[in-house]
Tab-separated table of C-alpha atoms in Angstrom:
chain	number	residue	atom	x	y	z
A	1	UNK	CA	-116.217	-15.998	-113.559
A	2	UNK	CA	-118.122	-19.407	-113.063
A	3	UNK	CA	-118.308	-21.124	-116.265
A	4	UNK	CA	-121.137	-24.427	-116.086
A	5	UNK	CA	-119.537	-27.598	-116.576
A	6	UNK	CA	-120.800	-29.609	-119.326
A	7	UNK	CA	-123.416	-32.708	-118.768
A	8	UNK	CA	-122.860	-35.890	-119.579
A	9	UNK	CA	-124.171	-36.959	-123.299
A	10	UNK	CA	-126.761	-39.313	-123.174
A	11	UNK	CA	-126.456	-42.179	-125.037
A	12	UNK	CA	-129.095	-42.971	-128.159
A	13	UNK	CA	-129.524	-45.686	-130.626
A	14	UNK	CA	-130.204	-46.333	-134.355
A	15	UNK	CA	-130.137	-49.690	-136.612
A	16	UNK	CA	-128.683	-50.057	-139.388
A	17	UNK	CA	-130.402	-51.487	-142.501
A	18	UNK	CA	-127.844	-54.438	-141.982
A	19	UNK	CA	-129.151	-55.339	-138.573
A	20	UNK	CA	-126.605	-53.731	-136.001
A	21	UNK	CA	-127.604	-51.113	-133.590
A	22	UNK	CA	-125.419	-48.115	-133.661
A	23	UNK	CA	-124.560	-46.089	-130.339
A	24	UNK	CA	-124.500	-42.268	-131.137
A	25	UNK	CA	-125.011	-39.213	-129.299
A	26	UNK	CA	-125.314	-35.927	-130.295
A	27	UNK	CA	-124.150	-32.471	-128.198
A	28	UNK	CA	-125.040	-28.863	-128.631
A	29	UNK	CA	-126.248	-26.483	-131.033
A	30	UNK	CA	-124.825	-25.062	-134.579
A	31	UNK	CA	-123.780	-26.606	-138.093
A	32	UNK	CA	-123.346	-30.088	-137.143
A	33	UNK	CA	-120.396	-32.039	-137.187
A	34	UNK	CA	-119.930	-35.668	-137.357
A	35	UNK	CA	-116.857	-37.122	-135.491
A	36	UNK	CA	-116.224	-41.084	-136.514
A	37	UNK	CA	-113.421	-41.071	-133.992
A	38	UNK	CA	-110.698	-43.516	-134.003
A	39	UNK	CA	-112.034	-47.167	-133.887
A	40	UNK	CA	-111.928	-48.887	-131.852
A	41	UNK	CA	-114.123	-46.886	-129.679
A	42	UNK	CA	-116.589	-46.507	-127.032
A	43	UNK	CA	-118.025	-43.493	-127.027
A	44	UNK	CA	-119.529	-43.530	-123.250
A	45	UNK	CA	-116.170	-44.084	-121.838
A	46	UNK	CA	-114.102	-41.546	-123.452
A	47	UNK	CA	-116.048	-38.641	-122.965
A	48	UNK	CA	-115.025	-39.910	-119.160
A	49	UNK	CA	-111.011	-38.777	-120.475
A	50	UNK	CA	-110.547	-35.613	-119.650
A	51	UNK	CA	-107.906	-34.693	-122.701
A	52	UNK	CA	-110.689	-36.295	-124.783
A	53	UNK	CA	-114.018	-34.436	-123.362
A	54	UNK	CA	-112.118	-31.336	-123.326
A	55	UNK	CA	-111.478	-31.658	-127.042
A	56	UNK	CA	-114.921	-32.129	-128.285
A	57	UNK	CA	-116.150	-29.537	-125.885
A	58	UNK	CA	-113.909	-26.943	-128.233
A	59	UNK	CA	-116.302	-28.292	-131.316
A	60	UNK	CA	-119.796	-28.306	-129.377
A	61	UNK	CA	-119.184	-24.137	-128.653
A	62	UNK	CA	-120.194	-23.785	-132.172
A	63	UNK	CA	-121.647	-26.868	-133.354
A	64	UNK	CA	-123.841	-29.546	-133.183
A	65	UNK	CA	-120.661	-32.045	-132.411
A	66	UNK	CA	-121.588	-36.315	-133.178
A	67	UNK	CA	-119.991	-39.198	-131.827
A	68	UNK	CA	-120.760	-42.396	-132.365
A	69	UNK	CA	-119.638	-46.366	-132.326
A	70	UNK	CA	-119.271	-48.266	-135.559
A	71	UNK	CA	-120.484	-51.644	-135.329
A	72	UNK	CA	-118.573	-54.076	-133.395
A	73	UNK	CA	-116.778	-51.526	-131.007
A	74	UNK	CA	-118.244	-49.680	-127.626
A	75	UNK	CA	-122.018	-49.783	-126.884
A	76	UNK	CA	-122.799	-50.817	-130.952
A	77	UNK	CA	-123.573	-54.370	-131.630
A	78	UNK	CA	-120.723	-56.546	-130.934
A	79	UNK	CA	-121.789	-59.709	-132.251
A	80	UNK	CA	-120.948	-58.990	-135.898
A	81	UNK	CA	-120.689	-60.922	-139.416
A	82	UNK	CA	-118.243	-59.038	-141.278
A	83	UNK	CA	-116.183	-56.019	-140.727
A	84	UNK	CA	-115.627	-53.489	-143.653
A	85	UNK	CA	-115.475	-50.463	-145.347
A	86	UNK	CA	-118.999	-50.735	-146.808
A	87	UNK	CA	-119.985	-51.573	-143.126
A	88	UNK	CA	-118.461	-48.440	-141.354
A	89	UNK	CA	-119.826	-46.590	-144.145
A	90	UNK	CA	-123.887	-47.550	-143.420
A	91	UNK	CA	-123.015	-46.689	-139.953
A	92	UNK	CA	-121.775	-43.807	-140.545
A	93	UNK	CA	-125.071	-42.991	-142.698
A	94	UNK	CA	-127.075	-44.699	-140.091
A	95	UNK	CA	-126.003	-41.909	-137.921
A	96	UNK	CA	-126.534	-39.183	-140.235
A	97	UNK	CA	-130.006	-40.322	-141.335
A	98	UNK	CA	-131.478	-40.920	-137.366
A	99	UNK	CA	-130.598	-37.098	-136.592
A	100	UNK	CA	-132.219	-35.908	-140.244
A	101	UNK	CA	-129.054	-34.339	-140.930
A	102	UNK	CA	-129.443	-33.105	-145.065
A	103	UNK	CA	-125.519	-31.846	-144.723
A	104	UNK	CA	-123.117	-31.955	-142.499
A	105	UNK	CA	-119.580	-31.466	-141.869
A	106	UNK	CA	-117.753	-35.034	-141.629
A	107	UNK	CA	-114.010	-35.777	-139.598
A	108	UNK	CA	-112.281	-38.874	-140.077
A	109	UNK	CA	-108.993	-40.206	-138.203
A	110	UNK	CA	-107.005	-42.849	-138.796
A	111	UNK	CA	-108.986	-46.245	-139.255
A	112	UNK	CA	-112.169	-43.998	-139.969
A	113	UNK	CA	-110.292	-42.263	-142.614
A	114	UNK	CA	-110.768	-44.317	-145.225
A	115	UNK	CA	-115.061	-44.285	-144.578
A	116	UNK	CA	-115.320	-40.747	-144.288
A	117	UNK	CA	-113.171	-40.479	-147.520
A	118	UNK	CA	-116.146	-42.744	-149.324
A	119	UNK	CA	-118.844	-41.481	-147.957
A	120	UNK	CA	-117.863	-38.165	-148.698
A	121	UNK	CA	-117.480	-39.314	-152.930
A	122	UNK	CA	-120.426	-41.556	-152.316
A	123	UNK	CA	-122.563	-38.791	-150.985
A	124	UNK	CA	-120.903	-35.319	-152.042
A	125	UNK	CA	-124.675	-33.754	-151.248
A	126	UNK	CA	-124.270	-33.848	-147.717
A	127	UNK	CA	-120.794	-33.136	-146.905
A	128	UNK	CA	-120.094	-29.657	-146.697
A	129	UNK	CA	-116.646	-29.833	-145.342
A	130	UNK	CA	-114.367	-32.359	-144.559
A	131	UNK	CA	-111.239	-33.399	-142.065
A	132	UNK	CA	-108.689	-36.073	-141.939
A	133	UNK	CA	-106.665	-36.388	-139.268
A	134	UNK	CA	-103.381	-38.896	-139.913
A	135	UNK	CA	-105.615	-40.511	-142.634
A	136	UNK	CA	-104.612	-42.712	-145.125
A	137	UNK	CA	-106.342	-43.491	-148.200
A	138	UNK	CA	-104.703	-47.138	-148.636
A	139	UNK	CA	-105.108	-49.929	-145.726
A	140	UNK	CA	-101.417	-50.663	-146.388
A	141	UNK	CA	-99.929	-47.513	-146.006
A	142	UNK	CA	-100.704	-48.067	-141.910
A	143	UNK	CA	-101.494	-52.103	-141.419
A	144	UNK	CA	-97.828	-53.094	-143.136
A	145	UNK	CA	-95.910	-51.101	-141.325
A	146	UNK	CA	-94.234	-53.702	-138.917
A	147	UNK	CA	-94.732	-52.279	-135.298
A	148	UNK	CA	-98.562	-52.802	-136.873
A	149	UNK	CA	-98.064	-56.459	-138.033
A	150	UNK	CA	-96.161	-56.943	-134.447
A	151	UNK	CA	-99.273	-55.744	-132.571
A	152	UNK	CA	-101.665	-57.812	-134.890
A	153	UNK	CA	-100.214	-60.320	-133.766
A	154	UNK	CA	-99.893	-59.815	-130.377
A	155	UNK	CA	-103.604	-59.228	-130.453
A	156	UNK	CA	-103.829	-62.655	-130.387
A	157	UNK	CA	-101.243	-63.780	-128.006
A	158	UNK	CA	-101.392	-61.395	-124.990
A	159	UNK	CA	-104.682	-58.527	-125.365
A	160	UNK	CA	-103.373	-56.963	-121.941
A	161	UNK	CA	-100.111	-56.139	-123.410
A	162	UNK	CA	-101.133	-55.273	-127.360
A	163	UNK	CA	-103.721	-52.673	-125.678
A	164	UNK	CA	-101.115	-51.110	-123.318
A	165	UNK	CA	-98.224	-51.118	-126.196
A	166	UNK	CA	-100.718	-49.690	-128.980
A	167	UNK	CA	-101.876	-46.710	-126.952
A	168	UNK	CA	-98.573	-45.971	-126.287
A	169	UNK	CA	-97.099	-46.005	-129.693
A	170	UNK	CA	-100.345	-44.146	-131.147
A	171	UNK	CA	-99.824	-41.318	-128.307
A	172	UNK	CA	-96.723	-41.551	-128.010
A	173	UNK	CA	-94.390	-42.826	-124.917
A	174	UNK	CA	-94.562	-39.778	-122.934
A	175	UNK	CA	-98.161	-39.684	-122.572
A	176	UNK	CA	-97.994	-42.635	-120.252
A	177	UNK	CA	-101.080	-41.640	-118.042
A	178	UNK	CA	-103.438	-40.933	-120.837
A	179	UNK	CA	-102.362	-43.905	-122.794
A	180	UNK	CA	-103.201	-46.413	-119.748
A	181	UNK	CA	-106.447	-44.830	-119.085
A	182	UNK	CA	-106.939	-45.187	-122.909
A	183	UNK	CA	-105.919	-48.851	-123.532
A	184	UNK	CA	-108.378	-49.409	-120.350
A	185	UNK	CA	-110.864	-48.063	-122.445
A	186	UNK	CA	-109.724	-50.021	-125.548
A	187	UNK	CA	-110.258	-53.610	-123.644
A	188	UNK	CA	-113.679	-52.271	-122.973
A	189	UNK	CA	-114.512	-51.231	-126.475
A	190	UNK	CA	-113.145	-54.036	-128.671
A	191	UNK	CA	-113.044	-57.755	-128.029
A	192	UNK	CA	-109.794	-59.365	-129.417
A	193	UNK	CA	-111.569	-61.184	-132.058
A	194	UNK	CA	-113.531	-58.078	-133.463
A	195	UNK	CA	-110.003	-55.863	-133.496
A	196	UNK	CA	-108.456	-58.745	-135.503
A	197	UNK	CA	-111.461	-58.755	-137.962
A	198	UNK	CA	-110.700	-54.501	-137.823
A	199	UNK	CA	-107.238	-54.679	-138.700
A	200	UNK	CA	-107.471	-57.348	-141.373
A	201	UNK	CA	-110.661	-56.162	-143.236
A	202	UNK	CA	-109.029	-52.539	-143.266
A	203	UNK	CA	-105.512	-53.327	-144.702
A	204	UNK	CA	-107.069	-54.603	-148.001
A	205	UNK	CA	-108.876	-51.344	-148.376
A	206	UNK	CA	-107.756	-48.679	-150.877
A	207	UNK	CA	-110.116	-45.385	-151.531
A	208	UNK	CA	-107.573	-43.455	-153.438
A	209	UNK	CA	-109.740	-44.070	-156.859
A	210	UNK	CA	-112.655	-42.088	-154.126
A	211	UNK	CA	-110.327	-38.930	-153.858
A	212	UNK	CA	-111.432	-37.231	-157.094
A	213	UNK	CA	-115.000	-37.543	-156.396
A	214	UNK	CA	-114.796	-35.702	-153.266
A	215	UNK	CA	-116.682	-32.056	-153.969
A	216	UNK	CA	-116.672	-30.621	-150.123
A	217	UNK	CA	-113.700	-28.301	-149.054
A	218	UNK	CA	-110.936	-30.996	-147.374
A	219	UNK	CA	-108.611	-30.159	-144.447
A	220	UNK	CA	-105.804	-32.818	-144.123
A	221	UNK	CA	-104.112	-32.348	-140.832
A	222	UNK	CA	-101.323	-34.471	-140.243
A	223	UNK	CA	-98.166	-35.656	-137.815
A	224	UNK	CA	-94.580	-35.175	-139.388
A	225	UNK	CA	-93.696	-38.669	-138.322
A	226	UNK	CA	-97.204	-40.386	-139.179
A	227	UNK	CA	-96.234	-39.326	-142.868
A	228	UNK	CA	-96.315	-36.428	-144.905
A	229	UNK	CA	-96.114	-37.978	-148.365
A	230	UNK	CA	-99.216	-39.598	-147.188
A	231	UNK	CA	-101.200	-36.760	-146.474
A	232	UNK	CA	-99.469	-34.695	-149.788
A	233	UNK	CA	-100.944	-37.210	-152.042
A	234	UNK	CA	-104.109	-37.466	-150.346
A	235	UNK	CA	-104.361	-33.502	-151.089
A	236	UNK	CA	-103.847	-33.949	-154.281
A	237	UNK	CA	-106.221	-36.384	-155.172
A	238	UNK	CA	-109.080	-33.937	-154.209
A	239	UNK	CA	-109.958	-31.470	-155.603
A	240	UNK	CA	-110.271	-28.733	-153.157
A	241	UNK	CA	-107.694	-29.769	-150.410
A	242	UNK	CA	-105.127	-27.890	-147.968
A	243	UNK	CA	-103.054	-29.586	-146.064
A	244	UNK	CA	-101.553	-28.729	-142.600
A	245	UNK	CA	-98.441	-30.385	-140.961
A	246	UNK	CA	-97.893	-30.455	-136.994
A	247	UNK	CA	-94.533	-32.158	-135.278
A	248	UNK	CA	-94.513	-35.248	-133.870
A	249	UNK	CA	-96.183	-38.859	-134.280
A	250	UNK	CA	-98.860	-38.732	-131.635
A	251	UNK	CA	-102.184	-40.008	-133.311
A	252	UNK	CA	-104.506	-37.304	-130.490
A	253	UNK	CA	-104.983	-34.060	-132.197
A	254	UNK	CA	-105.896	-32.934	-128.288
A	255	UNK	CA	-102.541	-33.840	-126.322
A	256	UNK	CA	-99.581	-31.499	-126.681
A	257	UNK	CA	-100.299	-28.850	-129.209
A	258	UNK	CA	-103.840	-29.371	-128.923
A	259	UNK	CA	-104.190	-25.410	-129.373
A	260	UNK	CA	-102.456	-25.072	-132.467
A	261	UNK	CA	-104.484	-28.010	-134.552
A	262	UNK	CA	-107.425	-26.590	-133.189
A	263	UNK	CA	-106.751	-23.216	-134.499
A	264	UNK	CA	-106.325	-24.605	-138.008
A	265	UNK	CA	-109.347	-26.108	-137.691
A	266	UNK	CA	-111.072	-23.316	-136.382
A	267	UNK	CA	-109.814	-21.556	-139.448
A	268	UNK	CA	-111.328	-24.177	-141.670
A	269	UNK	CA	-114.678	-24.100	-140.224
A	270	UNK	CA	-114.673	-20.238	-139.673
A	271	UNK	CA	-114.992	-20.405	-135.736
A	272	UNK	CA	-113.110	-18.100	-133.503
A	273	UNK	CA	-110.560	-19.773	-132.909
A	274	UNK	CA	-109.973	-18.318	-129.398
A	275	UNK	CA	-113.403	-19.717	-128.332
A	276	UNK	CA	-112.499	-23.189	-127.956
A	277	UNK	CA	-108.660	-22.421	-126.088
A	278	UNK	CA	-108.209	-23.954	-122.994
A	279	UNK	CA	-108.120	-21.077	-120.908
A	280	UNK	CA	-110.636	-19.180	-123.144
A	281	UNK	CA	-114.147	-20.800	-123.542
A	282	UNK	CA	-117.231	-19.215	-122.972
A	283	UNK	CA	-118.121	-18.199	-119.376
A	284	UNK	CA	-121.442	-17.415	-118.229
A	285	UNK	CA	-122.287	-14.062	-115.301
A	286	UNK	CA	-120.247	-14.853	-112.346
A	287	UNK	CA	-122.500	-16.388	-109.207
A	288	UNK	CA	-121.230	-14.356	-106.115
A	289	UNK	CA	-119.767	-15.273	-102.984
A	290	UNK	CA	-119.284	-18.878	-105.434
A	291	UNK	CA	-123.044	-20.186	-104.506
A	292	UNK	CA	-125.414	-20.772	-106.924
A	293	UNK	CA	-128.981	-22.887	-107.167
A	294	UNK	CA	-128.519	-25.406	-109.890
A	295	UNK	CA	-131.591	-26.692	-111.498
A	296	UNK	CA	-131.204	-29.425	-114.055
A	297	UNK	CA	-133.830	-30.644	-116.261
A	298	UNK	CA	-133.990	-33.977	-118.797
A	299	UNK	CA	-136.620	-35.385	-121.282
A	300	UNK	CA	-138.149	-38.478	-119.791
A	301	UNK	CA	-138.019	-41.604	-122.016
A	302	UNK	CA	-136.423	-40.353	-124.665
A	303	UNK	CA	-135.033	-43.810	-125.887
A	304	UNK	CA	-138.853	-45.128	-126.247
A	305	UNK	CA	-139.689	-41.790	-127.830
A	306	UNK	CA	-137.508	-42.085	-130.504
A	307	UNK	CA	-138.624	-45.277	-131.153
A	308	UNK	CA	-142.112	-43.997	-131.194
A	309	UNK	CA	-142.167	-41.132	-133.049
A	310	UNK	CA	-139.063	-41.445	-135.546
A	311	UNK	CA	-135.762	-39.666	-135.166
A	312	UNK	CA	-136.828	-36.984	-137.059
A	313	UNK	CA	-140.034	-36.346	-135.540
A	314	UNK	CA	-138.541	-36.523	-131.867
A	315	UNK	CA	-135.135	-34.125	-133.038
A	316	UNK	CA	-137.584	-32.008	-133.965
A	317	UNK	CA	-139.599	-31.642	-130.920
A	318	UNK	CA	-137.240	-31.869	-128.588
A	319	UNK	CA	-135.306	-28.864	-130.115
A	320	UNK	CA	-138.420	-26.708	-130.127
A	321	UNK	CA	-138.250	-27.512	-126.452
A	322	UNK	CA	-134.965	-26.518	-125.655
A	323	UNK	CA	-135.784	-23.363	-126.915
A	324	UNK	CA	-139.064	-22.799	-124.900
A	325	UNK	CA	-137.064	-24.278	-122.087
A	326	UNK	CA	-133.871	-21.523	-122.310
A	327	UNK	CA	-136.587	-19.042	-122.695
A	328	UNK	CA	-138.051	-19.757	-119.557
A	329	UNK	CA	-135.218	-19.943	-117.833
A	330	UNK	CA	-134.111	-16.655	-119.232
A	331	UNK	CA	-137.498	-15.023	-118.528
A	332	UNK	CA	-137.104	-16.379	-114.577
A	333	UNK	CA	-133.479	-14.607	-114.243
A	334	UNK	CA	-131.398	-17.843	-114.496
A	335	UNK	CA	-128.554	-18.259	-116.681
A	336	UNK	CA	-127.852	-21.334	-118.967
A	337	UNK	CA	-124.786	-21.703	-120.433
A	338	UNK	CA	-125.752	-21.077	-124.663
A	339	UNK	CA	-124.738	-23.724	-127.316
A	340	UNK	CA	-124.408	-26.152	-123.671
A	341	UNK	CA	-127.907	-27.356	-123.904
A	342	UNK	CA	-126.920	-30.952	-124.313
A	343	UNK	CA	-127.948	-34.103	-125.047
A	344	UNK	CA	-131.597	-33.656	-124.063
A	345	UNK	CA	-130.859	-32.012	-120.670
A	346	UNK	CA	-130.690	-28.249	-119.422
A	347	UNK	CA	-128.380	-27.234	-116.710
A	348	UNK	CA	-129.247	-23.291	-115.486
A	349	UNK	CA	-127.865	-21.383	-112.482
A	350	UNK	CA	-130.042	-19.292	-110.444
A	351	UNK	CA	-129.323	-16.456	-107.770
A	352	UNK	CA	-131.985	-17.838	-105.295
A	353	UNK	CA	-134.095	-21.104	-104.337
A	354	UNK	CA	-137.471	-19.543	-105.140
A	355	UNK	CA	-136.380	-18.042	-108.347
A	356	UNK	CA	-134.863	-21.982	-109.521
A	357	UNK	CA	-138.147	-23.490	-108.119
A	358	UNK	CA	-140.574	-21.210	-110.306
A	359	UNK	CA	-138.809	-21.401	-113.100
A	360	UNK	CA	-138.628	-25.524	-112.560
A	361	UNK	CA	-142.564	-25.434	-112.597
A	362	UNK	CA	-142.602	-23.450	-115.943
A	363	UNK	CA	-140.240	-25.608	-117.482
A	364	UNK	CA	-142.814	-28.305	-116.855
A	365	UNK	CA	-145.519	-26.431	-118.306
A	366	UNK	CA	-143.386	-25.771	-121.853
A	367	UNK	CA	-143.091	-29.628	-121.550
A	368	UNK	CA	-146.342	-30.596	-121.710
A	369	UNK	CA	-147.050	-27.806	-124.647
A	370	UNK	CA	-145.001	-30.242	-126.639
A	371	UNK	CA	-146.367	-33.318	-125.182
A	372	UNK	CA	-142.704	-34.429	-123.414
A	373	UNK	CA	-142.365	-35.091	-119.623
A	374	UNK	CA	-139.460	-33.707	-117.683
A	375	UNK	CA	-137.047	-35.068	-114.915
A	376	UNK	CA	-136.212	-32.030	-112.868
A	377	UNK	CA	-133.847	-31.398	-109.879
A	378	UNK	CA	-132.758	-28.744	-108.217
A	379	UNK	CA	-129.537	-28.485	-105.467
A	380	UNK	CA	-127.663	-25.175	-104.129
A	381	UNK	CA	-124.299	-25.442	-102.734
A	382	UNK	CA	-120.584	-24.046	-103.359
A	383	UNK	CA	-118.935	-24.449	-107.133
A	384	UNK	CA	-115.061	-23.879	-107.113
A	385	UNK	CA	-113.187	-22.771	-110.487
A	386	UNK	CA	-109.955	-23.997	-110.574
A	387	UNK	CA	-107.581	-24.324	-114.114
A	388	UNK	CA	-110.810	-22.843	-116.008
A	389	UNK	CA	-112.882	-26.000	-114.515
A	390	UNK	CA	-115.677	-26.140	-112.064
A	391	UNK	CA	-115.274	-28.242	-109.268
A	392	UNK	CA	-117.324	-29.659	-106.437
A	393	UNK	CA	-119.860	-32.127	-105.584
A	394	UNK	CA	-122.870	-29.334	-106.002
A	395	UNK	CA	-123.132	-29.660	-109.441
A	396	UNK	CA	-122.850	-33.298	-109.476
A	397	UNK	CA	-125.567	-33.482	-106.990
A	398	UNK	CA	-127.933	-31.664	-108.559
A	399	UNK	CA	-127.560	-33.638	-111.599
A	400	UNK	CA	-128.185	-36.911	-109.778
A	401	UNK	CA	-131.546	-35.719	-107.929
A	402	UNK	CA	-132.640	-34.756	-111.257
A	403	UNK	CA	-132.479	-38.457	-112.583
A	404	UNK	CA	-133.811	-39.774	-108.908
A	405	UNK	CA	-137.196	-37.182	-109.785
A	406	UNK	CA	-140.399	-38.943	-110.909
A	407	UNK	CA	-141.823	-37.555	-114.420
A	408	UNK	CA	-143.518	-34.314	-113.865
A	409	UNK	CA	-141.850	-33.603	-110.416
A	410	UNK	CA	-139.793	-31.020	-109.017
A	411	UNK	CA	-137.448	-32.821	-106.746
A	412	UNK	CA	-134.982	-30.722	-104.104
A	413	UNK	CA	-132.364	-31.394	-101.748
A	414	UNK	CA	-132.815	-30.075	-98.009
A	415	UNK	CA	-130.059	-27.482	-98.559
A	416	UNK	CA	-133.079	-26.174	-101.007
A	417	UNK	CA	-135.957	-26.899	-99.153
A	418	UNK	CA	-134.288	-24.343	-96.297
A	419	UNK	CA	-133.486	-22.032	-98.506
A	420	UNK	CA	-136.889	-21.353	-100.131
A	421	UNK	CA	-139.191	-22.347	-97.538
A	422	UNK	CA	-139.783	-19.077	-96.451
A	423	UNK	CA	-139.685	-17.099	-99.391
A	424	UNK	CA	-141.063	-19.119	-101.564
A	425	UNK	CA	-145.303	-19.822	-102.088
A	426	UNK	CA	-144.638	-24.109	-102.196
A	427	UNK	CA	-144.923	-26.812	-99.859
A	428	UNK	CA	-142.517	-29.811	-99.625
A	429	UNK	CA	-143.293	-33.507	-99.233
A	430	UNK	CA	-140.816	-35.248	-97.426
A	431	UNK	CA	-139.599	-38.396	-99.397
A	432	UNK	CA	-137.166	-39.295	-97.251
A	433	UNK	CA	-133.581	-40.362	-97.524
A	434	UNK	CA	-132.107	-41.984	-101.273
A	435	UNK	CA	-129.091	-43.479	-102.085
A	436	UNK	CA	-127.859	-41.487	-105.352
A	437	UNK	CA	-125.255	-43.094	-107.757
A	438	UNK	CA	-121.570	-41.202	-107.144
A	439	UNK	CA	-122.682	-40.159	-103.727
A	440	UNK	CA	-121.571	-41.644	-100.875
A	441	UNK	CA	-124.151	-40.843	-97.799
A	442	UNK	CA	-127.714	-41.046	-98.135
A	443	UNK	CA	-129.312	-37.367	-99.750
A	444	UNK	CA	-132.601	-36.294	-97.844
A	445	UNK	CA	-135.173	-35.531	-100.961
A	446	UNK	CA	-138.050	-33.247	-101.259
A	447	UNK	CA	-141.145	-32.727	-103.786
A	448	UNK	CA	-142.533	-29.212	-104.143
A	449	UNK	CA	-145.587	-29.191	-104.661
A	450	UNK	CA	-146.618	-25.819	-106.025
């Protein structure tokens, strides 16, 4: 069985009514789920960590799964005045209010425990559940412990080696190739002067008097070693709170016994838990012989449209044309991969060329129904499944011709050009040889004209 792998989200933008613009995006289809991550973050790079990506792809087989960069951290605004828990909270909202979200289901961890704590009692009309992963409800419980205050300062002295030490001791020491690719990441998300602003402005903080106005259903999931009493109280300031206990001190929910908290959580949320395993996630009908046509399509200026038309306004459309966009797909005997239309891109997989390059010119013809433009590329070639992953430099191909095509064309690779050219009713314009990001020799490019 060939399961699709999943496209990278595309990064959006919102500002806050403060000024800073906030860098979300926003993956598949279901009750959504906001994800404030563990600042400092960058929310580009760490869908690029495998444990990481892996872990949020468990959440987007169900759900509408939200990530996004609090001010000051990643592809936000950097350049920042103050750093608080009012702040992260207005981003948070920020968020919620540019995807027209009435309720959603809200995870905090860590630092972004304490913000999805308030804005949970602040806001108990749109939460409908909420998780805590190693939370803490007072800044002190975490900043004064003294490995903290040691890398607090350090942050000062030597960035290099406070990065490389604090991913170790938040993932623990064993995790050593995760934890370097992570404190890379770190350097890249945070400059030393904003993560001393972080720390400081979040060890004052104390939302404990917040935990009885919490209303929405409250999973506290937490590390033996990170503190239980800490989590036990946290339970039983709110009202409606379970709390469950998993060994260890690593701060990533997704390294180790990544299938056991995700079962919990699973639980909580009332998803099968079996659907977001490792070596159980959806698969879609199996390509044979391992070749498939791979058509991808994405909205063109989508950034600009947002700005144009409101959040709302674009969500809105851009859903409706998802839908007329799996339909046609569907209708033309390809397969996309459900609850994997992401970002605002389709991947499908079709048995032949002709069948992929139909279909690519009725998925241009839904588009202009709702008054959108398309990118669209198409590539064939071998996919290889190995460890419940697809592999190969087909997929990633197709993907990149579909960025290289002009609005309203239907761009090919010569593999597909052979393959349909006599079975399929189209001509093909020759536009010669292009240099495509990630590929290292120069990909021969064709437009069909139908």
């Amino acid at each position: 069985m060939i399961r699709c792998p999943t496209m990278e989200p595309q990064i959006r933008y919102c500002k806050s009514s403060d000024g800073p613009s906030i860098a979300y995006w926003s993956i598949g289809v279901g009750a959504p789920i906001i994800d404030a991550g563990q600042p400092p973050t960058h929310c580009e790079m760490e869908w690029q960590l495998p444990p990481v990506r892996r872990w949020y792809e468990r959440f987007t087989a169900h759900h509408q799964f939200v990530r996004f960069d609090t001010r000051g951290c990643g592809l936000s605004s950097r350049a920042i005045a103050e750093y608080s828990l009012d702040t992260m909270v207005n981003d948070l909202e920020t968020v919620a209010d540019a995807l027209a979200l009435e309720q959603f289901i809200l995870m905090g961890a860590i630092n972004s425990g304490y913000a999805a704590i308030a804005y949970a009692a602040r806001h108990p009309e749109r939460i409908s559940r909420l998780i805590l992963w190693c939370a803490c409800s007072r800044g002190h419980e975490f900043f004064d412990d003294p490995g903290t205050r040691a890398l607090r300062d350090m942050a000062d002295r030597d960035w290099h080696m406070m990065t490389e030490t604090a991913a170790r001791s938040r993932f623990s020491w064993s995790a050593d190739e995760h934890a370097r690719a992570y404190a890379s990441m770190w350097r890249a998300a945070i400059t030393p002067e904003v993560q001393g602003k972080l720390m400081d402005s979040l060890a004052g903080v104390d939302v404990t008097s917040l935990l009885s106005e919490v209303r929405a259903p409250t999973l506290v999931l937490q590390r033996h070693d990170r503190g239980v009493n800490v989590a036990n109280r946290i339970a039983h300031g709110i009202p409606d709170a379970r709390v469950a206990l998993f060994p260890g001190g690593s701060a990533a929910p997704y390294l180790e016994d990544a299938d056991a908290v995700w079962s919990v959580i699973a639980g909580f949320l009332g998803d099968d838990p079996s659907t977001g395993r490792e070596r159980a996630r959806p698969e879609v009908t199996a390509v044979r012989g391992g070749m498939c046509v791979i058509l991808f399509t994405d909205i063109v200026g989508s950034t600009e449209l947002t700005e144009r038309l409101g959040d709302a306004a674009f969500h809105e459309r851009s859903r409706a044309l998802h839908a007329a966009l799996r339909n046609a797909i569907g209708q033309a005997g390809g397969r996309v991969v459900e609850g994997r239309v992401l970002g605002d891109g389709v991947m499908a997989l079709f048995d032949t060329a002709r069948t992929a390059i139909a279909c690519a010119f009725k998925c241009h013809e839904a588009a202009s129904h709702y008054a959108l433009d398309l990118h669209v590329g198409i590539h064939a070639g071998d996919v290889i499944e190995e460890d419940n992953d697809v592999h190969g430099g087909a997929v990633n191909l197709a993907a990149r011709i579909c960025s290289a095509s002009a609005p309203g064309e239907v761009l090919v690779s010569d593999t597909v050009r052979g393959l349909a050219r006599t079975s399929a009713s189209v001509t093909f314009e020759d536009r010669g040889e292009s240099m495509l990001k990630g590929v290292a020799d120069p990909v021969r490019l064709y437009a069909v004209q139908a």
